[in-house]
């Protein structure tokens, strides 16, 4: 820290400054002095008088503090150590809308903080729909029509993992690898490491786009939801007053989920 009213140096005030850059009485120019020079010399004289020392002794003391990286402020004027602001507690997921796709599966839209993602696209008996080896028809086509806005350019929604739950939501690993290119928020989260990019196991291939994946799962190639227009949701009414229609709700995740057993 430096005080412009106290010392003016020809180099940064650090211990690594060359000796000829430090202030001494000899290299303070008092001839042809400017108004600023006069103010500096006057202030030095005042400070020296307050401490009962000469200006030369005061300059020596100041240079010693600069070399040691110490503050030039008196102890009673040293700024207090800044305290970190409290970190808010993570927000609990809240359901914005829930829409059935058939008698088993539905699309739930959630608002929540930065999510996690599986380390790799799901396998097992209900594999990730982004996998090319996943059986077609394991999820209803309506679910992919309703979730299509998650992959539109400029979207702020996230495509959720079908294996997660509203209480513990996760982002779909397959979508992160192939369908999230147009989502700036998600790309920033990936770049910062707040979401860890999933791994693609050897031998597993994914669809190249949301449209290709949705069509493979039974969506009509001409369906408007695949071309940047909202799907006709018919009688699918959100369970809350927060609508899940176009345009997208910020920071929301649409996940294919089974109804929760009471």
mmCIF file of N, CA, C and O in Angstrom, residues 157-231:
data_model
loop_
_atom_site.group_PDB
_atom_site.id
_atom_site.type_symbol
_atom_site.label_atom_id
_atom_site.label_comp_id
_atom_site.label_asym_id
_atom_site.label_seq_id
_atom_site.Cartn_x
_atom_site.Cartn_y
_atom_site.Cartn_z
ATOM 1 N N UNK A 157 -32.352 -23.965 -20.124
ATOM 2 C CA UNK A 157 -32.804 -25.191 -19.454
ATOM 3 C C UNK A 157 -31.737 -26.272 -19.550
ATOM 4 O O UNK A 157 -30.807 -26.181 -20.353
ATOM 5 N N UNK A 158 -31.920 -27.284 -18.740
ATOM 6 C CA UNK A 158 -31.002 -28.420 -18.765
ATOM 7 C C UNK A 158 -31.819 -29.700 -18.901
ATOM 8 O O UNK A 158 -32.888 -29.832 -18.318
ATOM 9 N N UNK A 159 -31.293 -30.646 -19.652
ATOM 10 C CA UNK A 159 -31.945 -31.927 -19.854
ATOM 11 C C UNK A 159 -31.537 -32.851 -18.714
ATOM 12 O O UNK A 159 -30.361 -33.162 -18.547
ATOM 13 N N UNK A 160 -32.509 -33.270 -17.906
ATOM 14 C CA UNK A 160 -32.198 -34.038 -16.714
ATOM 15 C C UNK A 160 -31.994 -35.514 -16.969
ATOM 16 O O UNK A 160 -32.469 -36.074 -17.964
ATOM 17 N N UNK A 161 -31.279 -36.137 -16.057
ATOM 18 C CA UNK A 161 -31.043 -37.582 -16.122
ATOM 19 C C UNK A 161 -32.297 -38.318 -15.665
ATOM 20 O O UNK A 161 -32.870 -38.002 -14.614
ATOM 21 N N UNK A 162 -32.723 -39.323 -16.438
ATOM 22 C CA UNK A 162 -33.936 -40.066 -16.094
ATOM 23 C C UNK A 162 -33.761 -40.890 -14.817
ATOM 24 O O UNK A 162 -34.743 -41.295 -14.197
ATOM 25 N N UNK A 163 -32.530 -41.141 -14.428
ATOM 26 C CA UNK A 163 -32.274 -41.928 -13.224
ATOM 27 C C UNK A 163 -32.277 -41.090 -11.952
ATOM 28 O O UNK A 163 -32.206 -41.642 -10.850
ATOM 29 N N UNK A 164 -32.353 -39.757 -12.085
ATOM 30 C CA UNK A 164 -32.354 -38.901 -10.904
ATOM 31 C C UNK A 164 -33.788 -38.688 -10.424
ATOM 32 O O UNK A 164 -34.749 -39.134 -11.051
ATOM 33 N N UNK A 165 -33.918 -37.994 -9.308
ATOM 34 C CA UNK A 165 -35.226 -37.723 -8.731
ATOM 35 C C UNK A 165 -35.370 -36.226 -8.504
ATOM 36 O O UNK A 165 -34.368 -35.497 -8.469
ATOM 37 N N UNK A 166 -36.608 -35.730 -8.340
ATOM 38 C CA UNK A 166 -36.779 -34.302 -8.058
ATOM 39 C C UNK A 166 -36.040 -33.842 -6.809
ATOM 40 O O UNK A 166 -35.615 -32.689 -6.733
ATOM 41 N N UNK A 167 -35.884 -34.722 -5.836
ATOM 42 C CA UNK A 167 -35.176 -34.344 -4.607
ATOM 43 C C UNK A 167 -33.668 -34.292 -4.801
ATOM 44 O O UNK A 167 -32.970 -33.530 -4.123
ATOM 45 N N UNK A 168 -33.145 -35.104 -5.722
ATOM 46 C CA UNK A 168 -31.704 -35.147 -6.006
ATOM 47 C C UNK A 168 -31.501 -35.133 -7.519
ATOM 48 O O UNK A 168 -31.137 -36.136 -8.134
ATOM 49 N N UNK A 169 -31.748 -33.977 -8.150
ATOM 50 C CA UNK A 169 -31.665 -33.906 -9.611
ATOM 51 C C UNK A 169 -30.234 -33.973 -10.117
ATOM 52 O O UNK A 169 -29.296 -33.523 -9.461
ATOM 53 N N UNK A 170 -30.091 -34.538 -11.310
ATOM 54 C CA UNK A 170 -28.815 -34.566 -12.007
ATOM 55 C C UNK A 170 -29.048 -34.221 -13.473
ATOM 56 O O UNK A 170 -30.133 -34.445 -14.019
ATOM 57 N N UNK A 171 -28.028 -33.689 -14.088
ATOM 58 C CA UNK A 171 -28.085 -33.406 -15.520
ATOM 59 C C UNK A 171 -27.686 -34.663 -16.280
ATOM 60 O O UNK A 171 -26.787 -35.399 -15.857
ATOM 61 N N UNK A 172 -28.344 -34.914 -17.398
ATOM 62 C CA UNK A 172 -28.063 -36.097 -18.211
ATOM 63 C C UNK A 172 -26.649 -36.034 -18.784
ATOM 64 O O UNK A 172 -26.253 -35.036 -19.400
ATOM 65 N N UNK A 173 -25.881 -37.103 -18.571
ATOM 66 C CA UNK A 173 -24.500 -37.147 -19.065
ATOM 67 C C UNK A 173 -24.465 -37.152 -20.591
ATOM 68 O O UNK A 173 -23.617 -36.501 -21.207
ATOM 69 N N UNK A 174 -25.387 -37.890 -21.219
ATOM 70 C CA UNK A 174 -25.418 -37.922 -22.680
ATOM 71 C C UNK A 174 -25.712 -36.559 -23.263
ATOM 72 O O UNK A 174 -25.108 -36.147 -24.258
ATOM 73 N N UNK A 175 -26.636 -35.827 -22.627
ATOM 74 C CA UNK A 175 -26.965 -34.479 -23.109
ATOM 75 C C UNK A 175 -25.774 -33.542 -22.957
ATOM 76 O O UNK A 175 -25.508 -32.725 -23.838
ATOM 77 N N UNK A 176 -25.044 -33.622 -21.842
ATOM 78 C CA UNK A 176 -23.874 -32.767 -21.657
ATOM 79 C C UNK A 176 -22.840 -32.996 -22.751
ATOM 80 O O UNK A 176 -22.172 -32.061 -23.197
ATOM 81 N N UNK A 177 -22.716 -34.248 -23.194
ATOM 82 C CA UNK A 177 -21.707 -34.583 -24.197
ATOM 83 C C UNK A 177 -22.130 -34.249 -25.621
ATOM 84 O O UNK A 177 -21.282 -34.034 -26.482
ATOM 85 N N UNK A 178 -23.456 -34.192 -25.888
ATOM 86 C CA UNK A 178 -23.901 -34.023 -27.267
ATOM 87 C C UNK A 178 -24.968 -32.951 -27.476
ATOM 88 O O UNK A 178 -25.131 -32.465 -28.596
ATOM 89 N N UNK A 179 -25.709 -32.568 -26.448
ATOM 90 C CA UNK A 179 -26.838 -31.678 -26.677
ATOM 91 C C UNK A 179 -26.777 -30.319 -26.023
ATOM 92 O O UNK A 179 -27.696 -29.528 -26.182
ATOM 93 N N UNK A 180 -25.699 -30.025 -25.285
ATOM 94 C CA UNK A 180 -25.649 -28.790 -24.496
ATOM 95 C C UNK A 180 -24.807 -27.688 -25.133
ATOM 96 O O UNK A 180 -24.534 -26.674 -24.488
ATOM 97 N N UNK A 181 -24.423 -27.854 -26.396
ATOM 98 C CA UNK A 181 -23.535 -26.870 -27.023
ATOM 99 C C UNK A 181 -24.134 -25.469 -27.050
ATOM 100 O O UNK A 181 -23.405 -24.480 -26.952
ATOM 101 N N UNK A 182 -25.456 -25.364 -27.219
ATOM 102 C CA UNK A 182 -26.079 -24.050 -27.334
ATOM 103 C C UNK A 182 -26.462 -23.426 -26.018
ATOM 104 O O UNK A 182 -27.055 -22.341 -25.998
ATOM 105 N N UNK A 183 -26.135 -24.071 -24.899
ATOM 106 C CA UNK A 183 -26.501 -23.571 -23.583
ATOM 107 C C UNK A 183 -25.292 -22.884 -22.952
ATOM 108 O O UNK A 183 -24.393 -23.543 -22.426
ATOM 109 N N UNK A 184 -25.276 -21.570 -23.008
ATOM 110 C CA UNK A 184 -24.097 -20.825 -22.534
ATOM 111 C C UNK A 184 -23.859 -21.023 -21.046
ATOM 112 O O UNK A 184 -22.714 -21.137 -20.600
ATOM 113 N N UNK A 185 -24.927 -21.071 -20.268
ATOM 114 C CA UNK A 185 -24.757 -21.241 -18.823
ATOM 115 C C UNK A 185 -24.084 -22.573 -18.511
ATOM 116 O O UNK A 185 -23.177 -22.644 -17.681
ATOM 117 N N UNK A 186 -24.547 -23.618 -19.166
ATOM 118 C CA UNK A 186 -23.971 -24.936 -18.909
ATOM 119 C C UNK A 186 -22.524 -24.980 -19.381
ATOM 120 O O UNK A 186 -21.659 -25.558 -18.708
ATOM 121 N N UNK A 187 -22.237 -24.370 -20.521
ATOM 122 C CA UNK A 187 -20.858 -24.350 -21.004
ATOM 123 C C UNK A 187 -19.948 -23.624 -20.034
ATOM 124 O O UNK A 187 -18.797 -24.031 -19.813
ATOM 125 N N UNK A 188 -20.437 -22.558 -19.418
ATOM 126 C CA UNK A 188 -19.639 -21.842 -18.418
ATOM 127 C C UNK A 188 -19.414 -22.704 -17.176
ATOM 128 O O UNK A 188 -18.329 -22.691 -16.584
ATOM 129 N N UNK A 189 -20.447 -23.461 -16.781
ATOM 130 C CA UNK A 189 -20.303 -24.346 -15.623
ATOM 131 C C UNK A 189 -19.291 -25.453 -15.904
ATOM 132 O O UNK A 189 -18.496 -25.823 -15.040
ATOM 133 N N UNK A 190 -19.303 -25.965 -17.120
ATOM 134 C CA UNK A 190 -18.325 -26.989 -17.497
ATOM 135 C C UNK A 190 -16.916 -26.413 -17.535
ATOM 136 O O UNK A 190 -15.961 -27.030 -17.057
ATOM 137 N N UNK A 191 -16.779 -25.218 -18.126
ATOM 138 C CA UNK A 191 -15.456 -24.598 -18.248
ATOM 139 C C UNK A 191 -14.864 -24.273 -16.882
ATOM 140 O O UNK A 191 -13.651 -24.365 -16.683
ATOM 141 N N UNK A 192 -15.723 -23.905 -15.918
ATOM 142 C CA UNK A 192 -15.236 -23.554 -14.587
ATOM 143 C C UNK A 192 -15.034 -24.769 -13.689
ATOM 144 O O UNK A 192 -14.483 -24.651 -12.599
ATOM 145 N N UNK A 193 -15.483 -25.941 -14.142
ATOM 146 C CA UNK A 193 -15.356 -27.146 -13.339
ATOM 147 C C UNK A 193 -16.466 -27.327 -12.322
ATOM 148 O O UNK A 193 -16.440 -28.279 -11.535
ATOM 149 N N UNK A 194 -17.463 -26.446 -12.316
ATOM 150 C CA UNK A 194 -18.564 -26.598 -11.363
ATOM 151 C C UNK A 194 -19.455 -27.779 -11.749
ATOM 152 O O UNK A 194 -20.141 -28.331 -10.903
ATOM 153 N N UNK A 195 -19.469 -28.123 -13.022
ATOM 154 C CA UNK A 195 -20.018 -29.397 -13.473
ATOM 155 C C UNK A 195 -18.873 -30.147 -14.123
ATOM 156 O O UNK A 195 -18.199 -29.606 -15.009
ATOM 157 N N UNK A 196 -18.625 -31.362 -13.694
ATOM 158 C CA UNK A 196 -17.538 -32.168 -14.253
ATOM 159 C C UNK A 196 -18.035 -32.838 -15.527
ATOM 160 O O UNK A 196 -19.085 -33.488 -15.532
ATOM 161 N N UNK A 197 -17.302 -32.649 -16.609
ATOM 162 C CA UNK A 197 -17.694 -33.242 -17.882
ATOM 163 C C UNK A 197 -17.663 -34.764 -17.791
ATOM 164 O O UNK A 197 -16.684 -35.350 -17.322
ATOM 165 N N UNK A 198 -18.741 -35.431 -18.198
ATOM 166 C CA UNK A 198 -18.778 -36.893 -18.104
ATOM 167 C C UNK A 198 -17.778 -37.553 -19.056
ATOM 168 O O UNK A 198 -17.277 -36.932 -19.996
ATOM 169 N N UNK A 199 -17.532 -38.816 -18.784
ATOM 170 C CA UNK A 199 -16.666 -39.619 -19.638
ATOM 171 C C UNK A 199 -17.529 -40.513 -20.528
ATOM 172 O O UNK A 199 -18.618 -40.926 -20.136
ATOM 173 N N UNK A 200 -17.053 -40.785 -21.710
ATOM 174 C CA UNK A 200 -17.750 -41.700 -22.610
ATOM 175 C C UNK A 200 -16.971 -43.015 -22.644
ATOM 176 O O UNK A 200 -15.839 -43.071 -23.133
ATOM 177 N N UNK A 201 -17.545 -44.092 -22.095
ATOM 178 C CA UNK A 201 -16.824 -45.370 -22.062
ATOM 179 C C UNK A 201 -16.480 -45.861 -23.463
ATOM 180 O O UNK A 201 -17.163 -45.542 -24.444
ATOM 181 N N UNK A 202 -15.415 -46.634 -23.554
ATOM 182 C CA UNK A 202 -15.011 -47.220 -24.836
ATOM 183 C C UNK A 202 -16.156 -48.069 -25.395
ATOM 184 O O UNK A 202 -16.799 -48.847 -24.672
ATOM 185 N N UNK A 203 -16.396 -47.909 -26.683
ATOM 186 C CA UNK A 203 -17.418 -48.706 -27.350
ATOM 187 C C UNK A 203 -18.820 -48.134 -27.282
ATOM 188 O O UNK A 203 -19.730 -48.655 -27.948
ATOM 189 N N UNK A 204 -19.041 -47.082 -26.487
ATOM 190 C CA UNK A 204 -20.371 -46.470 -26.392
ATOM 191 C C UNK A 204 -20.449 -45.302 -27.362
ATOM 192 O O UNK A 204 -19.604 -44.405 -27.342
ATOM 193 N N UNK A 205 -21.461 -45.307 -28.202
ATOM 194 C CA UNK A 205 -21.674 -44.226 -29.156
ATOM 195 C C UNK A 205 -22.958 -43.491 -28.812
ATOM 196 O O UNK A 205 -23.948 -44.093 -28.388
ATOM 197 N N UNK A 206 -22.941 -42.176 -29.014
ATOM 198 C CA UNK A 206 -24.096 -41.343 -28.723
ATOM 199 C C UNK A 206 -24.643 -40.723 -29.999
ATOM 200 O O UNK A 206 -23.930 -40.578 -30.998
ATOM 201 N N UNK A 207 -25.908 -40.360 -29.967
ATOM 202 C CA UNK A 207 -26.480 -39.599 -31.081
ATOM 203 C C UNK A 207 -25.812 -38.241 -31.147
ATOM 204 O O UNK A 207 -25.375 -37.680 -30.141
ATOM 205 N N UNK A 208 -25.742 -37.686 -32.338
ATOM 206 C CA UNK A 208 -25.001 -36.444 -32.541
ATOM 207 C C UNK A 208 -25.790 -35.190 -32.186
ATOM 208 O O UNK A 208 -25.206 -34.122 -32.015
ATOM 209 N N UNK A 209 -27.114 -35.291 -32.101
ATOM 210 C CA UNK A 209 -27.926 -34.118 -31.812
ATOM 211 C C UNK A 209 -29.211 -34.532 -31.117
ATOM 212 O O UNK A 209 -29.588 -35.710 -31.123
ATOM 213 N N UNK A 210 -29.884 -33.545 -30.545
ATOM 214 C CA UNK A 210 -31.147 -33.840 -29.876
ATOM 215 C C UNK A 210 -32.168 -34.349 -30.888
ATOM 216 O O UNK A 210 -32.890 -35.316 -30.619
ATOM 217 N N UNK A 211 -32.221 -33.716 -32.052
ATOM 218 C CA UNK A 211 -33.202 -34.132 -33.055
ATOM 219 C C UNK A 211 -32.980 -35.580 -33.472
ATOM 220 O O UNK A 211 -33.937 -36.364 -33.564
ATOM 221 N N UNK A 212 -31.731 -35.961 -33.697
ATOM 222 C CA UNK A 212 -31.450 -37.339 -34.088
ATOM 223 C C UNK A 212 -31.856 -38.308 -32.989
ATOM 224 O O UNK A 212 -32.450 -39.371 -33.252
ATOM 225 N N UNK A 213 -31.555 -37.955 -31.735
ATOM 226 C CA UNK A 213 -31.915 -38.816 -30.624
ATOM 227 C C UNK A 213 -33.426 -38.927 -30.473
ATOM 228 O O UNK A 213 -33.985 -40.017 -30.277
ATOM 229 N N UNK A 214 -34.131 -37.778 -30.577
ATOM 230 C CA UNK A 214 -35.579 -37.781 -30.403
ATOM 231 C C UNK A 214 -36.274 -38.565 -31.520
ATOM 232 O O UNK A 214 -37.221 -39.322 -31.258
ATOM 233 N N UNK A 215 -35.818 -38.401 -32.729
ATOM 234 C CA UNK A 215 -36.414 -39.135 -33.859
ATOM 235 C C UNK A 215 -36.216 -40.629 -33.673
ATOM 236 O O UNK A 215 -37.121 -41.436 -33.925
ATOM 237 N N UNK A 216 -35.031 -41.026 -33.208
ATOM 238 C CA UNK A 216 -34.767 -42.447 -32.957
ATOM 239 C C UNK A 216 -35.679 -42.989 -31.865
ATOM 240 O O UNK A 216 -35.932 -44.197 -31.803
ATOM 241 N N UNK A 217 -36.181 -42.094 -31.007
ATOM 242 C CA UNK A 217 -37.071 -42.501 -29.929
ATOM 243 C C UNK A 217 -38.540 -42.230 -30.257
ATOM 244 O O UNK A 217 -39.373 -42.168 -29.353
ATOM 245 N N UNK A 218 -38.852 -42.070 -31.537
ATOM 246 C CA UNK A 218 -40.241 -42.036 -31.972
ATOM 247 C C UNK A 218 -40.850 -40.687 -32.262
ATOM 248 O O UNK A 218 -42.027 -40.609 -32.610
ATOM 249 N N UNK A 219 -40.099 -39.585 -32.147
ATOM 250 C CA UNK A 219 -40.646 -38.265 -32.441
ATOM 251 C C UNK A 219 -40.687 -38.058 -33.951
ATOM 252 O O UNK A 219 -39.741 -38.389 -34.668
ATOM 253 N N UNK A 220 -41.780 -37.511 -34.445
ATOM 254 C CA UNK A 220 -41.934 -37.216 -35.870
ATOM 255 C C UNK A 220 -40.872 -36.203 -36.285
ATOM 256 O O UNK A 220 -40.731 -35.145 -35.657
ATOM 257 N N UNK A 221 -40.109 -36.485 -37.340
ATOM 258 C CA UNK A 221 -39.074 -35.528 -37.778
ATOM 259 C C UNK A 221 -39.619 -34.136 -38.083
ATOM 260 O O UNK A 221 -38.877 -33.153 -38.002
ATOM 261 N N UNK A 222 -40.897 -34.044 -38.428
ATOM 262 C CA UNK A 222 -41.485 -32.741 -38.745
ATOM 263 C C UNK A 222 -42.089 -32.051 -37.530
ATOM 264 O O UNK A 222 -42.666 -30.968 -37.658
ATOM 265 N N UNK A 223 -41.983 -32.654 -36.360
ATOM 266 C CA UNK A 223 -42.600 -32.069 -35.168
ATOM 267 C C UNK A 223 -42.008 -30.684 -34.908
ATOM 268 O O UNK A 223 -40.791 -30.501 -34.941
ATOM 269 N N UNK A 224 -42.851 -29.686 -34.643
ATOM 270 C CA UNK A 224 -42.340 -28.319 -34.448
ATOM 271 C C UNK A 224 -41.357 -28.176 -33.295
ATOM 272 O O UNK A 224 -40.494 -27.289 -33.318
ATOM 273 N N UNK A 225 -41.453 -29.039 -32.285
ATOM 274 C CA UNK A 225 -40.534 -28.925 -31.151
ATOM 275 C C UNK A 225 -39.086 -29.151 -31.555
ATOM 276 O O UNK A 225 -38.170 -28.672 -30.884
ATOM 277 N N UNK A 226 -38.872 -29.872 -32.656
ATOM 278 C CA UNK A 226 -37.504 -30.130 -33.116
ATOM 279 C C UNK A 226 -36.976 -29.013 -33.998
ATOM 280 O O UNK A 226 -35.836 -29.070 -34.447
ATOM 281 N N UNK A 227 -37.807 -28.016 -34.235
ATOM 282 C CA UNK A 227 -37.411 -26.922 -35.125
ATOM 283 C C UNK A 227 -37.551 -25.569 -34.438
ATOM 284 O O UNK A 227 -37.838 -24.562 -35.084
ATOM 285 N N UNK A 228 -37.363 -25.568 -33.124
ATOM 286 C CA UNK A 228 -37.337 -24.310 -32.390
ATOM 287 C C UNK A 228 -38.687 -23.740 -32.075
ATOM 288 O O UNK A 228 -38.789 -22.574 -31.681
ATOM 289 N N UNK A 229 -39.747 -24.497 -32.228
ATOM 290 C CA UNK A 229 -41.087 -24.019 -31.908
ATOM 291 C C UNK A 229 -41.654 -24.879 -30.791
ATOM 292 O O UNK A 229 -41.332 -26.067 -30.684
ATOM 293 N N UNK A 230 -42.509 -24.318 -29.945
ATOM 294 C CA UNK A 230 -43.021 -25.066 -28.791
ATOM 295 C C UNK A 230 -43.898 -26.228 -29.209
ATOM 296 O O UNK A 230 -44.596 -26.180 -30.220
ATOM 297 N N UNK A 231 -43.833 -27.272 -28.413
ATOM 298 C CA UNK A 231 -44.694 -28.418 -28.656
ATOM 299 C C UNK A 231 -46.120 -28.102 -28.228
ATOM 300 O O UNK A 231 -46.357 -27.282 -27.352
#
